[in-house]
Coordinates of C-alpha atoms and ligand atoms in Angstrom, one line a residue:
M1 CA 0.0 0.0 0.0
R2 CA 1.3 3.4 -0.8
M3 CA 0.6 4.8 2.6
D4 CA 2.8 2.2 4.3
G5 CA 5.5 2.8 1.8
S6 CA 5.5 6.5 2.4
L7 CA 5.6 6.1 6.1
A8 CA 8.5 3.7 5.9
E9 CA 10.3 6.4 4.0
G10 CA 9.3 8.9 6.6
V11 CA 11.0 7.1 9.4
D12 CA 14.7 7.7 9.9
P13 CA 16.1 4.2 10.3
G14 CA 19.5 5.4 11.2
R15 CA 18.3 7.3 14.3
S16 CA 15.8 4.8 15.4
G17 CA 18.3 2.0 15.8
G18 CA 17.4 0.2 12.7
G19 CA 13.8 -0.3 13.8
G20 CA 12.4 2.3 11.5
S21 CA 10.1 0.1 9.5
E22 CA 9.0 -1.6 12.6
Y23 CA 7.9 1.7 14.0
A24 CA 6.2 2.5 10.7
A25 CA 4.3 -0.7 10.9
A26 CA 3.4 -0.1 14.5
W27 CA 2.3 3.4 13.6
Q28 CA -0.1 1.9 11.1
R29 CA -1.6 -0.2 13.8
V30 CA -1.9 2.8 16.1
K31 CA -3.8 4.6 13.4
R32 CA -6.1 1.6 13.0
R33 CA -6.7 1.5 16.7
L34 CA -7.5 5.2 16.8
R35 CA -10.0 4.8 14.0
A36 CA -11.6 1.9 15.8
E37 CA -11.7 3.7 19.1
L38 CA -12.9 7.1 17.9
G39 CA -15.0 6.3 14.8
E40 CA -14.5 7.2 11.2
D41 CA -15.5 10.8 11.5
V42 CA -13.4 11.8 14.5
F43 CA -10.5 9.9 13.0
A44 CA -10.9 11.6 9.6
S45 CA -11.1 15.0 11.2
W46 CA -8.1 14.8 13.4
F47 CA -5.9 11.8 12.6
A48 CA -6.0 11.1 8.9
R49 CA -3.2 13.5 8.3
L50 CA -1.2 12.7 11.4
E51 CA 2.1 11.1 10.2
L52 CA 5.0 9.5 11.9
Q53 CA 8.2 11.3 11.1
E54 CA 10.7 9.5 13.2
V55 CA 11.4 7.8 16.5
A56 CA 14.5 8.9 18.2
G57 CA 15.7 8.6 21.8
G58 CA 12.3 7.3 22.9
V59 CA 10.5 10.2 21.4
A60 CA 8.1 9.6 18.5
R61 CA 7.9 12.7 16.4
L62 CA 4.5 13.1 14.6
T63 CA 3.6 15.7 12.2
V64 CA 0.4 17.4 10.9
P65 CA -0.1 20.0 8.2
T66 CA -1.5 22.8 10.3
R67 CA -1.0 24.4 13.7
F68 CA -4.7 24.0 14.4
L69 CA -4.5 20.2 14.1
K70 CA -1.4 20.2 16.2
S71 CA -2.9 22.1 19.1
W72 CA -6.2 20.2 18.9
I73 CA -4.4 16.9 19.0
E74 CA -2.1 18.1 21.8
S75 CA -4.9 19.3 23.9
H76 CA -7.3 16.5 23.4
Y77 CA -5.7 13.3 22.3
L78 CA -2.0 13.2 23.2
D79 CA -2.5 10.7 26.0
R80 CA -4.6 8.4 23.9
V81 CA -2.1 8.4 21.0
L82 CA 0.8 7.8 23.4
A83 CA -1.0 5.0 25.2
N84 CA -1.8 3.3 21.9
F85 CA 1.7 3.7 20.5
R86 CA 3.2 2.3 23.7
S87 CA 1.0 -0.8 23.5
E88 CA 2.0 -1.3 19.8
A89 CA 5.8 -0.7 20.1
D90 CA 8.5 -0.9 22.6
G91 CA 10.8 1.9 23.6
I92 CA 8.4 4.9 23.1
E93 CA 8.6 7.2 26.0
S94 CA 6.9 10.3 24.7
I95 CA 5.4 11.8 21.6
E96 CA 5.8 15.2 20.1
V97 CA 3.6 16.8 17.5
G98 CA 5.1 19.2 14.9
V99 CA 3.7 21.1 12.0
R100 CA 5.1 20.1 8.6
G101 CA 5.4 22.9 6.2
P102 CA 5.3 22.4 2.4
M103 CA 9.1 22.6 2.4
A104 CA 10.0 21.3 5.8
Q105 CA 9.5 17.6 5.4
P106 CA 12.2 16.1 3.3
R107 CA 11.8 12.8 5.1
A108 CA 8.3 12.0 4.0
P109 CA 7.9 13.3 0.4
V110 CA 5.2 10.8 -0.6
A111 CA 3.1 11.5 2.4
I112 CA 3.0 15.2 1.6
A113 CA 2.4 14.7 -2.1
K114 CA -0.9 13.0 -1.6
P115 CA -2.2 13.7 1.8
A116 CA -5.8 13.7 0.7
A117 CA -5.9 9.9 0.0
S118 CA -5.8 9.0 3.6
L119 CA -8.8 11.3 4.3
R120 CA -11.2 9.0 2.5
P121 CA -12.9 6.5 4.9
P122 CA -12.1 2.9 4.0
A123 CA -14.7 0.9 2.2
A124 CA -16.8 -1.3 4.4
S125 CA -15.1 -4.4 3.1
S126 CA -11.7 -3.2 4.4
L127 CA -13.2 -2.7 7.8
V128 CA -14.4 -6.3 7.8
A129 CA -11.1 -7.5 6.5
E130 CA -9.3 -5.8 9.3
A131 CA -11.1 -7.8 11.8
H132 CA -9.3 -10.9 10.6
E133 CA -5.9 -9.5 11.3
P134 CA -4.2 -10.8 14.4
E135 CA -5.5 -8.9 17.3
R136 CA -3.2 -7.6 20.0
A137 CA -3.9 -7.4 23.6
G138 CA -6.5 -4.9 24.6
R139 CA -8.2 -4.9 21.3
G140 CA -10.3 -8.0 21.2
E141 CA -11.7 -7.2 24.6
A142 CA -14.0 -4.5 23.2
A143 CA -15.0 -6.1 19.9
G144 CA -18.7 -6.4 20.1
D145 CA -18.4 -6.6 23.9
L146 CA -20.7 -4.3 25.7
S147 CA -19.9 -4.9 29.3
G148 CA -19.3 -1.2 29.5
A149 CA -16.7 0.7 31.4
P150 CA -16.1 -0.3 35.0
L151 CA -17.7 1.9 37.7
D152 CA -15.3 3.8 39.9
A153 CA -15.9 2.5 43.5
R154 CA -15.2 6.0 44.9
L155 CA -17.9 7.7 43.0
T156 CA -21.0 6.9 45.0
F157 CA -24.0 8.8 46.4
E158 CA -22.2 8.6 49.8
S159 CA -19.2 10.5 48.6
F160 CA -21.3 13.0 46.6
V161 CA -21.7 16.3 48.4
V162 CA -25.1 18.0 47.9
G163 CA -25.3 21.8 47.6
R164 CA -27.5 24.4 46.0
S165 CA -26.1 24.0 42.6
N166 CA -26.6 20.2 42.3
A167 CA -29.5 19.5 44.6
L168 CA -32.0 18.9 41.9
A169 CA -29.6 16.7 39.9
H170 CA -28.8 14.7 42.9
A171 CA -32.5 14.2 43.9
A172 CA -33.4 13.1 40.3
A173 CA -30.4 10.8 40.3
E174 CA -31.4 9.1 43.6
R175 CA -35.0 8.7 42.5
V176 CA -34.0 7.1 39.2
A177 CA -31.5 4.8 40.8
G178 CA -33.9 3.6 43.4
H179 CA -37.0 3.4 41.3
E180 CA -38.6 0.0 41.3
G181 CA -41.6 0.3 39.0
S182 CA -41.7 -0.9 35.4
T183 CA -42.0 2.5 33.8
P184 CA -39.2 4.9 34.4
L185 CA -40.0 8.2 36.0
Y186 CA -38.0 10.4 33.8
N187 CA -36.7 9.0 30.6
P188 CA -34.1 9.9 29.6
L189 CA -32.6 11.7 32.6
Y190 CA -30.1 14.1 31.2
F191 CA -27.5 16.1 33.1
H192 CA -25.5 18.9 31.7
A193 CA -22.7 21.1 33.2
G194 CA -19.3 22.3 32.6
V195 CA -16.2 20.2 33.3
G196 CA -15.5 19.0 36.8
L197 CA -19.0 19.7 38.2
G198 CA -19.9 16.2 39.1
K199 CA -21.7 14.7 36.1
T200 CA -19.5 11.6 35.9
H201 CA -19.7 11.2 39.7
L202 CA -23.5 11.3 39.7
L203 CA -23.6 8.8 36.8
H204 CA -21.4 6.3 38.5
A205 CA -23.4 6.8 41.7
I206 CA -26.6 5.9 39.8
G207 CA -24.8 2.9 38.4
H208 CA -23.7 1.6 41.8
A209 CA -27.1 2.2 43.3
A210 CA -29.1 0.7 40.5
K211 CA -26.9 -2.4 40.5
G212 CA -27.5 -2.6 44.2
H213 CA -31.2 -3.0 43.4
G214 CA -30.4 -5.9 41.1
R215 CA -30.7 -4.0 37.9
R216 CA -28.5 -4.7 34.9
V217 CA -26.5 -1.5 34.3
I218 CA -24.2 -0.5 31.5
Y219 CA -22.1 2.6 31.8
L220 CA -20.5 3.8 28.6
T221 CA -18.6 6.9 27.6
A222 CA -19.3 8.2 24.1
D223 CA -15.9 7.0 23.0
R224 CA -16.7 3.5 24.2
F225 CA -20.1 3.6 22.5
M226 CA -18.4 4.4 19.3
Y227 CA -15.5 2.0 19.8
G228 CA -17.9 -0.8 20.6
F229 CA -20.1 0.0 17.7
V230 CA -17.3 0.3 15.2
N231 CA -15.8 -2.9 16.4
A232 CA -19.1 -4.6 16.2
L233 CA -19.5 -3.4 12.6
K234 CA -16.1 -4.8 11.7
T235 CA -17.0 -8.2 12.9
Q236 CA -20.4 -7.8 11.2
N237 CA -22.0 -8.2 14.5
A238 CA -23.9 -4.9 14.7
L239 CA -27.2 -6.8 15.3
A240 CA -25.8 -8.6 18.3
F241 CA -24.4 -5.4 19.6
K242 CA -27.8 -3.8 19.4
E243 CA -29.4 -6.8 21.0
R244 CA -27.0 -6.6 23.9
L245 CA -27.8 -3.0 24.4
R246 CA -31.4 -3.8 24.6
A247 CA -30.9 -6.5 27.1
I248 CA -30.2 -4.1 29.9
D249 CA -32.2 -2.1 32.4
V250 CA -30.2 1.0 32.8
L251 CA -28.0 2.5 30.1
I252 CA -25.8 5.3 31.3
L253 CA -24.0 7.4 28.7
D254 CA -21.3 9.9 29.6
D255 CA -20.0 12.7 27.5
V256 CA -22.7 12.4 24.9
Q257 CA -21.3 15.6 23.2
F258 CA -18.6 13.4 21.7
I259 CA -20.9 11.1 19.8
Q260 CA -20.5 11.9 16.2
G261 CA -20.3 10.4 12.8
R262 CA -23.3 10.0 10.5
S263 CA -23.8 6.3 10.9
I264 CA -22.9 6.2 14.6
Q265 CA -25.2 9.0 15.5
A266 CA -28.0 7.4 13.6
E267 CA -27.4 4.1 15.4
F268 CA -27.3 6.1 18.7
G269 CA -30.7 7.5 17.8
H270 CA -32.1 4.0 17.1
T271 CA -30.6 2.6 20.3
L272 CA -32.1 5.4 22.3
N273 CA -35.5 5.0 20.8
A274 CA -35.4 1.2 21.2
L275 CA -34.5 1.5 24.9
I276 CA -36.9 4.2 25.8
D277 CA -39.8 2.6 24.0
A278 CA -39.0 -0.7 25.7
G279 CA -39.3 1.1 29.1
R280 CA -35.6 0.9 29.9
Q281 CA -34.0 3.8 31.8
V282 CA -31.5 5.9 30.0
V283 CA -29.3 8.4 31.8
A284 CA -27.1 10.7 29.9
A285 CA -24.6 13.5 30.6
A286 CA -23.0 16.1 28.4
D287 CA -21.3 19.5 28.7
R288 CA -24.2 21.2 27.1
P289 CA -28.0 21.0 26.9
P290 CA -29.5 18.6 24.3
T291 CA -30.5 21.4 22.0
E292 CA -26.9 22.4 21.6
L293 CA -25.6 19.0 20.6
E294 CA -24.8 20.1 17.1
S295 CA -23.3 16.8 16.0
L296 CA -26.6 15.0 16.6
D297 CA -29.6 14.9 14.4
E298 CA -32.6 17.1 15.4
R299 CA -34.7 14.1 16.3
V300 CA -32.1 12.6 18.5
R301 CA -31.7 15.9 20.3
S302 CA -35.4 16.2 21.0
R303 CA -35.5 12.6 22.2
L304 CA -32.7 13.4 24.6
A305 CA -34.6 16.5 25.7
G306 CA -37.9 14.7 26.1
G307 CA -37.3 13.4 29.6
L308 CA -35.9 15.4 32.5
V309 CA -33.1 17.8 31.7
V310 CA -31.2 19.1 34.7
E311 CA -28.3 21.5 34.8
I312 CA -25.6 21.3 37.5
G313 CA -24.4 24.7 38.4
T314 CA -21.0 25.9 39.5
L315 CA -19.8 24.9 42.9
D316 CA -20.3 27.7 45.5
E317 CA -17.8 28.2 48.2
A318 CA -19.6 26.2 50.8
L319 CA -19.9 23.3 48.5
R320 CA -16.2 23.5 47.6
A321 CA -15.2 23.6 51.2
T322 CA -17.3 20.5 52.0
I323 CA -15.9 18.6 49.0
L324 CA -12.4 19.6 49.9
H325 CA -13.0 18.5 53.5
S326 CA -14.3 15.1 52.5
R327 CA -11.4 14.7 50.0
L328 CA -8.9 15.4 52.8
E329 CA -10.6 12.9 55.0
A330 CA -10.4 10.3 52.4
V331 CA -6.7 10.9 51.9
R332 CA -6.1 10.7 55.6
A333 CA -7.5 7.2 55.6
T334 CA -4.3 6.1 53.8
H335 CA -2.0 8.8 54.9
P336 CA -2.7 9.4 58.6
A337 CA 0.2 11.8 59.0
F338 CA -1.2 14.2 56.3
E339 CA -2.4 17.3 58.1
V340 CA -4.0 20.3 56.5
S341 CA -4.9 23.2 58.8
P342 CA -8.3 24.8 58.5
A343 CA -6.7 28.0 57.3
V344 CA -5.0 26.2 54.4
A345 CA -8.2 24.4 53.6
E346 CA -10.1 27.6 53.6
Y347 CA -7.5 29.2 51.4
V348 CA -7.7 26.3 48.8
A349 CA -11.5 26.3 48.8
K350 CA -11.5 30.1 48.2
A351 CA -8.8 30.1 45.6
I352 CA -10.0 27.2 43.4
T353 CA -13.3 28.3 42.1
A354 CA -13.7 26.4 38.9
N355 CA -14.4 22.8 39.6
G356 CA -14.2 19.6 41.5
R357 CA -11.4 18.3 39.3
D358 CA -9.1 21.1 40.3
L359 CA -10.0 20.6 43.9
E360 CA -8.9 17.0 43.6
G361 CA -5.7 18.1 41.9
A362 CA -5.0 20.6 44.7
V363 CA -5.4 17.9 47.3
N364 CA -3.0 15.6 45.4
R365 CA -0.4 18.4 45.2
L366 CA -0.6 19.2 48.9
L367 CA -0.2 15.5 49.6
A368 CA 2.7 15.2 47.3
H369 CA 4.3 18.2 48.9
A370 CA 3.8 16.9 52.4
T371 CA 5.1 13.4 51.6
L372 CA 8.1 14.7 49.7
T373 CA 9.3 17.3 52.2
G374 CA 7.9 15.7 55.3
A375 CA 7.0 19.2 56.4
P376 CA 3.5 20.4 57.4
V377 CA 1.6 22.3 54.7
T378 CA 1.7 26.0 55.4
L379 CA -0.3 28.6 53.7
E380 CA 2.8 29.6 51.8
T381 CA 3.6 26.2 50.5
A382 CA 0.0 25.6 49.6
E383 CA 0.0 28.8 47.6
T384 CA 3.0 27.6 45.6
A385 CA 1.7 24.1 45.2
I386 CA -1.6 25.2 43.6
R387 CA -0.5 28.4 41.9
D388 CA -1.0 27.2 38.4
L389 CA -4.5 25.8 39.2
V390 CA -5.4 29.2 40.5
K391 CA -3.8 31.1 37.6
N392 CA -5.6 29.0 35.1
R393 CA -8.8 30.4 36.3
E394 CA -8.3 33.9 35.2
P395 CA -10.1 34.3 31.9
K396 CA -7.6 34.5 29.1
R397 CA -7.5 37.6 27.1
V398 CA -7.6 36.9 23.4
K399 CA -5.5 39.0 21.1
I400 CA -6.7 39.9 17.6
E401 CA -3.3 38.9 16.3
D402 CA -3.7 35.4 17.7
I403 CA -7.1 35.1 16.1
Q404 CA -5.7 36.1 12.8
K405 CA -2.8 33.6 13.1
L406 CA -4.9 30.7 14.2
V407 CA -7.6 31.2 11.6
A408 CA -5.0 31.7 8.8
S409 CA -3.2 28.5 9.7
R410 CA -6.6 26.7 10.0
Y411 CA -7.5 27.7 6.4
N412 CA -4.0 27.4 5.0
V413 CA -3.7 31.0 4.1
S414 CA -1.2 33.5 5.5
R415 CA -1.9 36.2 8.0
S416 CA -1.0 38.8 5.4
D417 CA -3.6 37.3 3.0
I418 CA -6.1 38.0 5.7
L419 CA -5.0 41.6 6.1
S420 CA -4.7 42.1 2.3
E421 CA -7.2 43.5 -0.2
R422 CA -7.6 40.1 -1.9
R423 CA -11.2 39.1 -2.4
T424 CA -11.0 35.5 -3.5
A425 CA -13.3 33.1 -1.6
A426 CA -10.3 31.3 -0.1
V427 CA -9.3 34.4 1.7
V428 CA -12.7 36.1 2.3
K429 CA -14.1 33.3 4.4
P430 CA -11.3 33.1 6.8
R431 CA -11.1 36.9 7.0
Q432 CA -14.7 37.1 7.9
I433 CA -14.4 34.3 10.5
A434 CA -11.5 36.1 12.0
M435 CA -13.4 39.3 12.2
Y436 CA -16.3 37.6 13.7
L437 CA -14.1 35.9 16.4
S438 CA -12.5 39.3 17.1
K439 CA -15.9 40.8 17.8
V440 CA -17.1 38.0 20.1
L441 CA -13.8 37.2 21.9
T442 CA -12.3 40.6 22.5
L443 CA -13.6 43.9 23.8
R444 CA -12.5 45.8 20.7
S445 CA -14.9 48.1 18.9
L446 CA -15.8 47.6 15.3
P447 CA -13.7 50.5 14.0
E448 CA -10.7 49.2 16.0
I449 CA -11.2 45.7 14.6
G450 CA -11.4 47.2 11.1
R451 CA -8.1 49.0 11.6
R452 CA -6.5 45.8 12.8
F453 CA -7.7 44.1 9.6
G454 CA -5.6 46.1 7.2
G455 CA -7.5 49.4 7.8
R456 CA -11.0 48.4 6.8
D457 CA -14.1 50.3 7.5
H458 CA -16.3 49.3 10.5
T459 CA -19.2 48.6 8.2
T460 CA -17.1 45.9 6.6
V461 CA -16.5 44.3 10.0
L462 CA -20.2 44.5 10.8
H463 CA -21.1 42.9 7.6
A464 CA -18.7 40.1 8.3
V465 CA -20.0 39.5 11.8
R466 CA -23.6 39.4 10.6
K467 CA -22.7 37.1 7.7
I468 CA -20.9 34.6 9.9
E469 CA -23.6 34.8 12.6
K470 CA -26.2 33.9 9.9
A471 CA -24.0 31.2 8.4
I472 CA -23.5 29.6 11.8
G473 CA -27.2 29.4 12.3
E474 CA -27.7 27.6 9.0
D475 CA -24.6 25.4 8.8
A476 CA -23.9 23.0 11.6
A477 CA -20.4 22.1 10.2
L478 CA -19.4 25.8 10.2
S479 CA -20.9 26.2 13.7
D480 CA -18.7 23.3 15.0
E481 CA -15.7 24.7 13.3
V482 CA -16.1 28.2 14.8
E483 CA -16.8 26.6 18.2
L484 CA -13.6 24.7 18.0
L485 CA -11.6 27.8 17.0
K486 CA -13.2 29.7 19.9
R487 CA -12.2 26.9 22.4
M488 CA -8.7 26.8 21.1
L489 CA -8.3 30.5 21.5
Q490 CA -9.6 30.4 25.0
D491 CA -7.9 27.3 26.1
Ligands
ADP1 P1 -17.6 16.0 35.2 O1 -17.9 14.7 34.8 O2 -18.8 16.9 35.4 O3 -16.5 16.7 34.4 P2 -16.7 14.7 37.6 O4 -17.9 14.0 38.0 O5 -15.6 14.0 37.0 O6 -17.0 16.0 36.7 O7 -16.1 15.5 38.9 C1 -14.7 16.0 39.0 C2 -14.2 15.7 40.4 O8 -14.9 16.5 41.3 C3 -14.4 14.2 40.8 O9 -13.3 13.9 41.6 C4 -15.7 14.3 41.6 O10 -15.7 13.2 42.6 C5 -15.5 15.7 42.3 N1 -16.9 16.2 42.5 C6 -17.6 17.0 41.7 N2 -18.8 17.3 42.3 C7 -18.8 16.7 43.5 C8 -19.7 16.7 44.6 N3 -20.8 17.4 44.6 N4 -19.3 16.0 45.7 C9 -18.1 15.3 45.7 N5 -17.2 15.3 44.8 C10 -17.5 16.0 43.7
MG2 MG1 -17.2 13.6 33.2

């Protein structure tokens, strides 16, 4: 296959101790795993153009054509890629992602010449064929198997602290988990909240409690749903997969916002309908309300919205203090010498305002500090230990220049193209998107934005903003795209 050939050339055999082509082959398996785990659409969007350049000194150097892809992969998938690479090849310690320029990649000429070929999803027959290849550890386990992900023993109702912001969600969760009747009370039960506010905790708690009532529970993350489904497809076992899904009492689905791909979301819709119509309880969580799940079909969204939708709000200070207190207690069970004074605890609960995950991170750092130095945690050491968690919380100021650079690299034009007078479509669209983002992400006035875009009039900026606003409303793909750009700029 051409792709294999080009990759073999892309690896520097001299520097990788003669194992170059082995790494190239391992890399092919990694890509296959990623495709199976994430589904065709996610894979095509982010990984189709990710190539292995070389492995040297334990570092696998990967390249993508744009900075946008680089940052996105780095911020969302680095661990996953590394874990997969490690299980496919020995001697990989870390990975780095670089941007390959049109000139800057003498090592993999073929891969650059025809990058588009790898973008096309493989035909169904090749998916099936792959299932007959020798499976490596960890792969066969999920093929068609829907035992779901294991529940975390720590995430129970007992360890969940109830406060104003999550009281409703907690009450609904308890009722659903303990419900004995044949018809579910709220179906589906849908939670939404920002990151670290306890969605996954509540879902696991429901899982534990429902199991305790003798009900058959499956907990799946969106990734796992897609992974299981794609694998089932490969073994031509989609029917059995669906049957298994239907043979359960409670389906719990986490991070629904990640379900994407035309066939997968259609199947998700069917599965949802089948379960709900059969009177099975469905519980779902996502980072946004059902109406804003842009990657899902309108009917699926309204089905998700058709039960009880509950938002979990941000943690207030009292809730943070209680969560922190119970965390510290839990840690003390295994580290009796670990002491944190009330003053330090109060400081941490005040300083870390964003979410429960950071609170957990803070406790781990204090513990690490205490264990490493053997000294008690003072206010001062606490401040140092959690400094970056606190700093992260200040909203980032976005610069117009950064917007222009990111948008330019995303659309493969230069920043000076964006500032120029050129009016070809290839330049106009990114320019308008950059203007729109400048309006919504900065506090600059329209005339100021116009000046920063090569001295344009404010009416031009206004026109661009209106145009993109309208287009976003009509075009889900564009809306996703702009959303991604926004997130990247604010990360
Ligand atoms: P999400 O899924 O919403 O991103 P998680 O459920 O993973 O958030 O929560 C992040 C961390 O904060 C977990 O360690 C969780 O146990 C903790 N946490 C969040 N809310 C609470 C709560 N109300 N009580 C106890 N722990 C909580
Ligand atoms: Mg979660």
